[in-house]
Coordinates of C-alpha atoms and ligand atoms in Angstrom, one line a residue:
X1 CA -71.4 21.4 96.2
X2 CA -71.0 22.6 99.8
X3 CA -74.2 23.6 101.2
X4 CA -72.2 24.3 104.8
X5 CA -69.6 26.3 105.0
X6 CA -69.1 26.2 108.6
X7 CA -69.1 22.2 108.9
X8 CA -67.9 22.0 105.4
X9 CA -70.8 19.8 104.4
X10 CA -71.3 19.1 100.6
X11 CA -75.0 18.0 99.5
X12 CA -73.9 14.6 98.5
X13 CA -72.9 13.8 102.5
X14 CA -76.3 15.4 103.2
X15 CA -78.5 13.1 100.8
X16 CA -75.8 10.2 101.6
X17 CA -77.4 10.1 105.5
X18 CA -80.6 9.8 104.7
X19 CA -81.8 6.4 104.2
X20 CA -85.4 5.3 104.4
X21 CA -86.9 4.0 107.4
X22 CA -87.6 4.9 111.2
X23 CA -83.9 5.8 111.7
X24 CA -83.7 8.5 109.1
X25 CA -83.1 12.0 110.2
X26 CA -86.1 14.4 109.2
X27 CA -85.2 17.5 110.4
X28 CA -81.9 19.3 109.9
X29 CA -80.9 19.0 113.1
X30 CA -80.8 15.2 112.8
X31 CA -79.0 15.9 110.0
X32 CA -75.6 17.5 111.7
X33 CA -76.0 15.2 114.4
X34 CA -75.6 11.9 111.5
X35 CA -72.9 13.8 110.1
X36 CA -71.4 14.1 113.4
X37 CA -71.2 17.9 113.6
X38 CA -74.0 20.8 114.9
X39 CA -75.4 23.7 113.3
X40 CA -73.3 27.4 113.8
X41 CA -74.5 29.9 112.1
X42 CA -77.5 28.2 110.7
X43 CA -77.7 30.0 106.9
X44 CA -77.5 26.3 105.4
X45 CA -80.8 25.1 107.6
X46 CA -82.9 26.1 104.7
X47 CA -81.0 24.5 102.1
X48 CA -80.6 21.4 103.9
X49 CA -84.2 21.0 104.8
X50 CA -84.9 21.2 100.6
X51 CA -82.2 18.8 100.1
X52 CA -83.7 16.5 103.2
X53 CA -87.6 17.1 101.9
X54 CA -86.7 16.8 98.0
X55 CA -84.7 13.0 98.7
X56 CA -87.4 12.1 101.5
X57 CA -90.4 12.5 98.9
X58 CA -88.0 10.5 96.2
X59 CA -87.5 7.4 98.4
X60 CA -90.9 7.6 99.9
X61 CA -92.5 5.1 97.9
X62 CA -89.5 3.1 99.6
X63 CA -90.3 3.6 103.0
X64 CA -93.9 3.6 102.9
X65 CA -94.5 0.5 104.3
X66 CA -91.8 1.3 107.3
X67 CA -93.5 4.8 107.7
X68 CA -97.0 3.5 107.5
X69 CA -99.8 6.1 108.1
X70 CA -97.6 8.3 110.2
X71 CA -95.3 9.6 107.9
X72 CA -94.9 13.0 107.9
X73 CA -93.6 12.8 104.2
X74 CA -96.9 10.9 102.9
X75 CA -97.8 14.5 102.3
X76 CA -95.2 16.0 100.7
X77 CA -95.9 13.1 97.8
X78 CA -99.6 13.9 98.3
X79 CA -98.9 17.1 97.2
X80 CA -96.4 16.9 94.6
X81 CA -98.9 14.6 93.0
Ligands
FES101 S1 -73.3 27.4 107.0 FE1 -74.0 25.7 108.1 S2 -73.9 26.2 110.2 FE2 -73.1 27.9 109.1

């Protein structure tokens, strides 16, 4: 499904960027920049910051060790828990 219109940016490319460990974009905006393009209108931000927090808490248990204590994530499973 294309959650960008203006970069033409499906949700698979979106999750397929984000891999665990310190490298992995977190915010959107590290998003386009993987995927080699930048935001225009911004309507997708929203969805791709679900897409981006929904596959960050899945791989979590993953990265945990990488992330240590200072992952900003360690919440998000903290919460859906
Ligand atoms: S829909 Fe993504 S920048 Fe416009």
């Amino acid at each position: 499904m294309i959650v960008c219109s203006c970069n033409v940016l499906s949700d698979g490319q979106v999750r397929a960027c984000l891999n665990p460990g310190p490298g992995c974009p977190r915010t959107p905006a590290q998003v386009y920049a993987c995927l080699g393009c930048s935001p225009k209108c911004g309507r997708c931000a929203r969805t791709i910051r679900g897409i981006l927090d929904r596959a960050l808490s899945e791989a979590h248990a993953a990265c945990s060790t990488t992330c240590g204590t200072a992952c900003t994530l360690k919440a998000l499973t903290e919460e859906a828990a």
